[in-house]
Amino acid sequence: MNDIDIRELIDSYKEIGTSTIGHLTGVGYLPDIKSLNPCTATIVGRVLTVQLTSDNTDVINQALIQAAPNDVLCIDAQILGVTACWGALRTCAAIYEKLSAVIVIGQATDSVQIQQLDFPVFAQGISAVTTFKSNQAQGTLAPDIAYRFGEQTTTIRSGDIAIMDNDGVFILSVGVAQQLLSDCQKKHKEDEVKFQRFFEAYRKNKLDKLFND
C-alpha cells in the first residue's frame, strides 16, 4: 500500500469512533491506555515506536526528530514501572514537530501543563516520579513492541495505524484497518442516524412520539 492510500485510510478513520471499532473487534485495543485530556475528536496517525530498555530516555528525543508530521509516537516504557518518561517539555517538542499524538505505555507527568497545551497524550497513568539524565543503555527506535495486559499480548509495529479518542486506543496493522473500514463506516452511519433521531426528539421533548410511531 502506498502513502496516498495510507493517508486516505487515516482520513477515513477520523470519522469513526473507537467504540464503533470495538463493536466489531477487540484486536489491537489497548485496554488501560487513556487520554490525559478530554478528547472530543477521533485522532488517527501512523505509528513510530520507541522502546526503553533502561531509565535512559534519550531515544525519545531521537524519535521526536525522526518522526514525520502527523505521526503518532508510541513509547514502550513498561520497564520504568511508576516512573514517568513523558512530560510538558517533550509535549512542547511534539507540538513543534507536528505530531498527531503520543501514546505512552507507562506513566506521564506534568498533567496540568499537558492539559494547558491541549495536545493529545495517552498513557496508562500519571506519576510525580520522573526520569533524569542516565548513562544506562539507550532504548531502541522503531522496534516491535509487545504490549501486555493480563493474558493479552498485542504487537505494535512502526507503520501501524493508531486510532484514539476519549473512549480509548486501537492500534491496527494497515491490512486489518483496511479490512475493517467498510464495516466500521456502515456501523458508524447506522448508529449516528439512530442517535441523531433520538437527540432531536429529546431536544424537542417529543420522545413519546418517537417511540410510539
PDB file of C-alpha atoms in Angstrom:
ATOM      1  CA  MET A   1       0.000   0.000   0.000  1.00  0.00           C
ATOM      2  CA  ASN A   2       1.424   3.377  -0.947  1.00  0.00           C
ATOM      3  CA  ASP A   3       1.483   6.577   1.097  1.00  0.00           C
ATOM      4  CA  ILE A   4      -1.550   8.040  -0.697  1.00  0.00           C
ATOM      5  CA  ASP A   5      -3.675   5.006   0.210  1.00  0.00           C
ATOM      6  CA  ILE A   6      -2.492   5.168   3.821  1.00  0.00           C
ATOM      7  CA  ARG A   7      -3.390   8.849   4.023  1.00  0.00           C
ATOM      8  CA  GLU A   8      -6.854   8.051   2.689  1.00  0.00           C
ATOM      9  CA  LEU A   9      -7.197   5.254   5.236  1.00  0.00           C
ATOM     10  CA  ILE A  10      -6.153   7.598   8.044  1.00  0.00           C
ATOM     11  CA  ASP A  11      -8.610  10.277   6.898  1.00  0.00           C
ATOM     12  CA  SER A  12     -11.437   7.718   6.711  1.00  0.00           C
ATOM     13  CA  TYR A  13     -10.894   6.577  10.291  1.00  0.00           C
ATOM     14  CA  LYS A  14     -11.053  10.170  11.552  1.00  0.00           C
ATOM     15  CA  GLU A  15     -14.830   9.908  11.003  1.00  0.00           C
ATOM     16  CA  ILE A  16     -15.134   6.759  13.161  1.00  0.00           C
ATOM     17  CA  GLY A  17     -15.098   6.473  16.953  1.00  0.00           C
ATOM     18  CA  THR A  18     -13.138   3.773  18.735  1.00  0.00           C
ATOM     19  CA  SER A  19     -16.353   2.374  20.220  1.00  0.00           C
ATOM     20  CA  THR A  20     -17.507   1.634  16.674  1.00  0.00           C
ATOM     21  CA  ILE A  21     -14.346  -0.405  16.087  1.00  0.00           C
ATOM     22  CA  GLY A  22     -14.904  -2.063  19.465  1.00  0.00           C
ATOM     23  CA  HIS A  23     -18.325  -3.297  18.318  1.00  0.00           C
ATOM     24  CA  LEU A  24     -16.569  -5.292  15.610  1.00  0.00           C
ATOM     25  CA  THR A  25     -13.281  -6.439  17.137  1.00  0.00           C
ATOM     26  CA  GLY A  26     -11.067  -6.358  20.210  1.00  0.00           C
ATOM     27  CA  VAL A  27      -7.919  -6.831  18.128  1.00  0.00           C
ATOM     28  CA  GLY A  28      -5.467  -4.004  18.658  1.00  0.00           C
ATOM     29  CA  TYR A  29      -7.279  -2.484  21.646  1.00  0.00           C
ATOM     30  CA  LEU A  30      -5.010  -1.170  24.425  1.00  0.00           C
ATOM     31  CA  PRO A  31      -7.249  -1.621  27.491  1.00  0.00           C
ATOM     32  CA  ASP A  32      -5.533   0.598  30.059  1.00  0.00           C
ATOM     33  CA  ILE A  33      -4.338   3.464  27.841  1.00  0.00           C
ATOM     34  CA  LYS A  34      -6.481   6.591  28.303  1.00  0.00           C
ATOM     35  CA  SER A  35      -6.369  10.228  27.237  1.00  0.00           C
ATOM     36  CA  LEU A  36      -4.897  12.732  29.691  1.00  0.00           C
ATOM     37  CA  ASN A  37      -7.068  15.466  28.121  1.00  0.00           C
ATOM     38  CA  PRO A  38     -10.733  15.461  27.097  1.00  0.00           C
ATOM     39  CA  CYS A  39     -10.608  14.207  23.511  1.00  0.00           C
ATOM     40  CA  THR A  40     -13.627  15.379  21.510  1.00  0.00           C
ATOM     41  CA  ALA A  41     -12.492  14.090  18.105  1.00  0.00           C
ATOM     42  CA  THR A  42     -11.005  10.888  16.705  1.00  0.00           C
ATOM     43  CA  ILE A  43      -7.235  11.219  16.249  1.00  0.00           C
ATOM     44  CA  VAL A  44      -5.567   8.962  13.710  1.00  0.00           C
ATOM     45  CA  GLY A  45      -1.957   8.653  12.601  1.00  0.00           C
ATOM     46  CA  ARG A  46       0.811   6.352  11.541  1.00  0.00           C
ATOM     47  CA  VAL A  47       2.809   4.891  14.428  1.00  0.00           C
ATOM     48  CA  LEU A  48       6.501   5.339  15.156  1.00  0.00           C
ATOM     49  CA  THR A  49       7.600   3.081  18.014  1.00  0.00           C
ATOM     50  CA  VAL A  50      10.200   3.603  20.738  1.00  0.00           C
ATOM     51  CA  GLN A  51      11.218   1.047  23.367  1.00  0.00           C
ATOM     52  CA  LEU A  52      13.027   1.994  26.553  1.00  0.00           C
ATOM     53  CA  THR A  53      15.456  -0.595  27.942  1.00  0.00           C
ATOM     54  CA  SER A  54      16.543   1.445  30.986  1.00  0.00           C
ATOM     55  CA  ASP A  55      15.932   4.847  32.577  1.00  0.00           C
ATOM     56  CA  ASN A  56      17.939   6.426  29.731  1.00  0.00           C
ATOM     57  CA  THR A  57      15.252   8.129  27.614  1.00  0.00           C
ATOM     58  CA  ASP A  58      17.487   9.879  25.042  1.00  0.00           C
ATOM     59  CA  VAL A  59      15.985   7.722  22.265  1.00  0.00           C
ATOM     60  CA  ILE A  60      12.692   9.594  22.727  1.00  0.00           C
ATOM     61  CA  ASN A  61      14.431  12.792  21.650  1.00  0.00           C
ATOM     62  CA  GLN A  62      15.771  10.996  18.571  1.00  0.00           C
ATOM     63  CA  ALA A  63      12.271   9.763  17.761  1.00  0.00           C
ATOM     64  CA  LEU A  64      10.803  13.267  18.031  1.00  0.00           C
ATOM     65  CA  ILE A  65      13.322  14.469  15.453  1.00  0.00           C
ATOM     66  CA  GLN A  66      12.866  11.499  13.124  1.00  0.00           C
ATOM     67  CA  ALA A  67       9.050  11.395  13.245  1.00  0.00           C
ATOM     68  CA  ALA A  68       7.170  12.752  10.249  1.00  0.00           C
ATOM     69  CA  PRO A  69       4.411  15.342  10.668  1.00  0.00           C
ATOM     70  CA  ASN A  70       1.120  13.727  11.763  1.00  0.00           C
ATOM     71  CA  ASP A  71       2.863  10.593  13.092  1.00  0.00           C
ATOM     72  CA  VAL A  72       1.873   9.101  16.450  1.00  0.00           C
ATOM     73  CA  LEU A  73       4.795   8.357  18.750  1.00  0.00           C
ATOM     74  CA  CYS A  74       4.208   5.143  20.736  1.00  0.00           C
ATOM     75  CA  ILE A  75       6.649   4.716  23.635  1.00  0.00           C
ATOM     76  CA  ASP A  76       7.095   1.391  25.410  1.00  0.00           C
ATOM     77  CA  ALA A  77       8.031   2.492  28.924  1.00  0.00           C
ATOM     78  CA  GLN A  78       6.901  -0.685  30.685  1.00  0.00           C
ATOM     79  CA  ILE A  79      10.389  -1.193  32.128  1.00  0.00           C
ATOM     80  CA  LEU A  80      10.100   2.058  34.123  1.00  0.00           C
ATOM     81  CA  GLY A  81       7.195   0.967  36.324  1.00  0.00           C
ATOM     82  CA  VAL A  82       5.795   4.043  38.116  1.00  0.00           C
ATOM     83  CA  THR A  83       8.433   6.397  36.681  1.00  0.00           C
ATOM     84  CA  ALA A  84       7.240   8.826  34.005  1.00  0.00           C
ATOM     85  CA  CYS A  85       9.211   9.356  30.782  1.00  0.00           C
ATOM     86  CA  TRP A  86       6.927  11.977  29.215  1.00  0.00           C
ATOM     87  CA  GLY A  87       6.002  15.463  30.425  1.00  0.00           C
ATOM     88  CA  ALA A  88       5.321  19.046  29.438  1.00  0.00           C
ATOM     89  CA  LEU A  89       8.604  19.874  27.692  1.00  0.00           C
ATOM     90  CA  ARG A  90       8.523  16.795  25.499  1.00  0.00           C
ATOM     91  CA  THR A  91       4.904  17.649  24.702  1.00  0.00           C
ATOM     92  CA  CYS A  92       6.149  21.067  23.539  1.00  0.00           C
ATOM     93  CA  ALA A  93       8.641  19.270  21.288  1.00  0.00           C
ATOM     94  CA  ALA A  94       5.903  17.020  19.887  1.00  0.00           C
ATOM     95  CA  ILE A  95       3.820  20.082  19.051  1.00  0.00           C
ATOM     96  CA  TYR A  96       6.810  21.711  17.324  1.00  0.00           C
ATOM     97  CA  GLU A  97       7.436  18.530  15.292  1.00  0.00           C
ATOM     98  CA  LYS A  98       3.723  18.491  14.320  1.00  0.00           C
ATOM     99  CA  LEU A  99       2.924  15.037  15.703  1.00  0.00           C
ATOM    100  CA  SER A 100      -0.725  13.974  15.895  1.00  0.00           C
ATOM    101  CA  ALA A 101      -0.463  12.391  19.358  1.00  0.00           C
ATOM    102  CA  VAL A 102       1.743  10.461  21.768  1.00  0.00           C
ATOM    103  CA  ILE A 103       0.956   7.112  23.373  1.00  0.00           C
ATOM    104  CA  VAL A 104       2.928   6.107  26.478  1.00  0.00           C
ATOM    105  CA  ILE A 105       2.717   2.508  27.590  1.00  0.00           C
ATOM    106  CA  GLY A 106       3.651   3.664  31.050  1.00  0.00           C
ATOM    107  CA  GLN A 107       3.347   6.890  33.012  1.00  0.00           C
ATOM    108  CA  ALA A 108       3.258  10.579  32.082  1.00  0.00           C
ATOM    109  CA  THR A 109       3.779  13.611  34.295  1.00  0.00           C
ATOM    110  CA  ASP A 110       3.031  17.377  34.193  1.00  0.00           C
ATOM    111  CA  SER A 111      -0.638  16.583  33.622  1.00  0.00           C
ATOM    112  CA  VAL A 112      -1.869  20.141  34.225  1.00  0.00           C
ATOM    113  CA  GLN A 113       0.618  21.637  31.763  1.00  0.00           C
ATOM    114  CA  ILE A 114      -0.219  18.972  29.171  1.00  0.00           C
ATOM    115  CA  GLN A 115      -3.883  19.894  29.529  1.00  0.00           C
ATOM    116  CA  GLN A 116      -2.971  23.563  29.066  1.00  0.00           C
ATOM    117  CA  LEU A 117      -1.118  22.676  25.868  1.00  0.00           C
ATOM    118  CA  ASP A 118      -4.206  20.770  24.669  1.00  0.00           C
ATOM    119  CA  PHE A 119      -2.089  18.160  22.910  1.00  0.00           C
ATOM    120  CA  PRO A 120      -3.305  14.532  22.767  1.00  0.00           C
ATOM    121  CA  VAL A 121      -1.278  12.410  25.184  1.00  0.00           C
ATOM    122  CA  PHE A 122      -2.487   8.913  26.015  1.00  0.00           C
ATOM    123  CA  ALA A 123      -0.931   6.935  28.867  1.00  0.00           C
ATOM    124  CA  GLN A 124      -1.509   4.241  31.479  1.00  0.00           C
ATOM    125  CA  GLY A 125      -1.385   6.793  34.268  1.00  0.00           C
ATOM    126  CA  ILE A 126       0.135   9.888  35.853  1.00  0.00           C
ATOM    127  CA  SER A 127       3.178   9.920  38.125  1.00  0.00           C
ATOM    128  CA  ALA A 128       5.194  12.529  40.027  1.00  0.00           C
ATOM    129  CA  VAL A 129       8.322  10.335  39.808  1.00  0.00           C
ATOM    130  CA  THR A 130      10.274  11.088  36.625  1.00  0.00           C
ATOM    131  CA  THR A 131      13.399  10.048  34.752  1.00  0.00           C
ATOM    132  CA  PHE A 132      16.631  12.072  34.800  1.00  0.00           C
ATOM    133  CA  LYS A 133      19.902  12.037  32.877  1.00  0.00           C
ATOM    134  CA  SER A 134      21.223   8.486  32.789  1.00  0.00           C
ATOM    135  CA  ASN A 135      24.287   6.660  31.450  1.00  0.00           C
ATOM    136  CA  GLN A 136      22.403   3.379  31.172  1.00  0.00           C
ATOM    137  CA  ALA A 137      21.817   1.706  27.813  1.00  0.00           C
ATOM    138  CA  GLN A 138      19.714   3.706  25.387  1.00  0.00           C
ATOM    139  CA  GLY A 139      16.433   2.355  24.117  1.00  0.00           C
ATOM    140  CA  THR A 140      15.561   1.321  20.586  1.00  0.00           C
ATOM    141  CA  LEU A 141      13.951   3.296  17.783  1.00  0.00           C
ATOM    142  CA  ALA A 142      11.223   1.619  15.659  1.00  0.00           C
ATOM    143  CA  PRO A 143      11.201  -1.851  17.279  1.00  0.00           C
ATOM    144  CA  ASP A 144       8.191  -4.150  17.535  1.00  0.00           C
ATOM    145  CA  ILE A 145       6.518  -3.564  20.913  1.00  0.00           C
ATOM    146  CA  ALA A 146       4.863  -6.366  22.882  1.00  0.00           C
ATOM    147  CA  TYR A 147       2.091  -4.646  24.844  1.00  0.00           C
ATOM    148  CA  ARG A 148       0.902  -6.895  27.673  1.00  0.00           C
ATOM    149  CA  PHE A 149      -2.336  -6.570  29.621  1.00  0.00           C
ATOM    150  CA  GLY A 150      -3.343  -9.570  31.693  1.00  0.00           C
ATOM    151  CA  GLU A 151      -3.211 -12.582  29.379  1.00  0.00           C
ATOM    152  CA  GLN A 152      -3.442 -10.385  26.268  1.00  0.00           C
ATOM    153  CA  THR A 153      -0.346  -9.506  24.236  1.00  0.00           C
ATOM    154  CA  THR A 154      -0.637  -7.072  21.331  1.00  0.00           C
ATOM    155  CA  THR A 155       2.236  -6.469  18.934  1.00  0.00           C
ATOM    156  CA  ILE A 156       2.664  -2.819  17.885  1.00  0.00           C
ATOM    157  CA  ARG A 157       4.848  -2.020  14.880  1.00  0.00           C
ATOM    158  CA  SER A 158       6.054   1.186  13.269  1.00  0.00           C
ATOM    159  CA  GLY A 159       3.774   1.845  10.311  1.00  0.00           C
ATOM    160  CA  ASP A 160       0.638   0.614  12.101  1.00  0.00           C
ATOM    161  CA  ILE A 161      -2.396   2.899  12.332  1.00  0.00           C
ATOM    162  CA  ALA A 162      -3.305   4.353  15.754  1.00  0.00           C
ATOM    163  CA  ILE A 163      -6.957   5.380  16.263  1.00  0.00           C
ATOM    164  CA  MET A 164      -7.694   7.255  19.504  1.00  0.00           C
ATOM    165  CA  ASP A 165     -10.466   9.185  21.209  1.00  0.00           C
ATOM    166  CA  ASN A 166     -11.944   9.740  24.653  1.00  0.00           C
ATOM    167  CA  ASP A 167     -13.030   6.091  24.856  1.00  0.00           C
ATOM    168  CA  GLY A 168      -9.617   4.574  24.259  1.00  0.00           C
ATOM    169  CA  VAL A 169      -6.953   3.491  21.791  1.00  0.00           C
ATOM    170  CA  PHE A 170      -6.763   0.940  18.973  1.00  0.00           C
ATOM    171  CA  ILE A 171      -3.566   0.202  17.057  1.00  0.00           C
ATOM    172  CA  LEU A 172      -4.223  -1.768  13.883  1.00  0.00           C
ATOM    173  CA  SER A 173      -1.974  -3.040  11.134  1.00  0.00           C
ATOM    174  CA  VAL A 174      -2.666  -1.372   7.796  1.00  0.00           C
ATOM    175  CA  GLY A 175      -4.136  -4.632   6.495  1.00  0.00           C
ATOM    176  CA  VAL A 176      -6.551  -5.063   9.400  1.00  0.00           C
ATOM    177  CA  ALA A 177      -7.533  -1.387   9.253  1.00  0.00           C
ATOM    178  CA  GLN A 178      -8.331  -1.821   5.554  1.00  0.00           C
ATOM    179  CA  GLN A 179     -10.387  -4.951   6.172  1.00  0.00           C
ATOM    180  CA  LEU A 180     -12.453  -3.338   8.947  1.00  0.00           C
ATOM    181  CA  LEU A 181     -13.054   0.037   7.306  1.00  0.00           C
ATOM    182  CA  SER A 182     -16.198  -0.739   5.321  1.00  0.00           C
ATOM    183  CA  ASP A 183     -17.958  -2.428   8.262  1.00  0.00           C
ATOM    184  CA  CYS A 184     -16.864   0.387  10.598  1.00  0.00           C
ATOM    185  CA  GLN A 185     -18.256   3.020   8.235  1.00  0.00           C
ATOM    186  CA  LYS A 186     -21.559   1.145   7.952  1.00  0.00           C
ATOM    187  CA  LYS A 187     -21.854   0.708  11.727  1.00  0.00           C
ATOM    188  CA  HIS A 188     -20.950   4.368  12.350  1.00  0.00           C
ATOM    189  CA  LYS A 189     -23.583   5.604   9.904  1.00  0.00           C
ATOM    190  CA  GLU A 190     -26.324   3.382  11.358  1.00  0.00           C
ATOM    191  CA  ASP A 191     -25.572   4.392  14.947  1.00  0.00           C
ATOM    192  CA  GLU A 192     -25.278   8.083  14.088  1.00  0.00           C
ATOM    193  CA  VAL A 193     -28.703   8.104  12.399  1.00  0.00           C
ATOM    194  CA  LYS A 194     -30.291   6.441  15.455  1.00  0.00           C
ATOM    195  CA  PHE A 195     -28.589   8.810  17.874  1.00  0.00           C
ATOM    196  CA  GLN A 196     -29.499  11.933  15.926  1.00  0.00           C
ATOM    197  CA  ARG A 197     -33.158  10.856  15.704  1.00  0.00           C
ATOM    198  CA  PHE A 198     -33.265  10.353  19.459  1.00  0.00           C
ATOM    199  CA  PHE A 199     -31.376  13.560  20.204  1.00  0.00           C
ATOM    200  CA  GLU A 200     -33.680  15.644  18.031  1.00  0.00           C
ATOM    201  CA  ALA A 201     -36.774  14.176  19.678  1.00  0.00           C
ATOM    202  CA  TYR A 202     -35.217  14.616  23.132  1.00  0.00           C
ATOM    203  CA  ARG A 203     -34.336  18.244  22.401  1.00  0.00           C
ATOM    204  CA  LYS A 204     -37.899  18.959  21.268  1.00  0.00           C
ATOM    205  CA  ASN A 205     -39.497  16.954  24.106  1.00  0.00           C
ATOM    206  CA  LYS A 206     -41.030  14.506  21.623  1.00  0.00           C
ATOM    207  CA  LEU A 207     -39.700  11.180  22.898  1.00  0.00           C
ATOM    208  CA  ASP A 208     -43.188   9.693  23.279  1.00  0.00           C
ATOM    209  CA  LYS A 209     -43.933  10.413  19.645  1.00  0.00           C
ATOM    210  CA  LEU A 210     -40.604   8.905  18.567  1.00  0.00           C
ATOM    211  CA  PHE A 211     -41.173   5.632  20.407  1.00  0.00           C
ATOM    212  CA  ASN A 212     -44.873   5.354  19.601  1.00  0.00           C
ATOM    213  CA  ASP A 213     -44.560   5.957  15.876  1.00  0.00           C
TER     214      ASP A 213
END
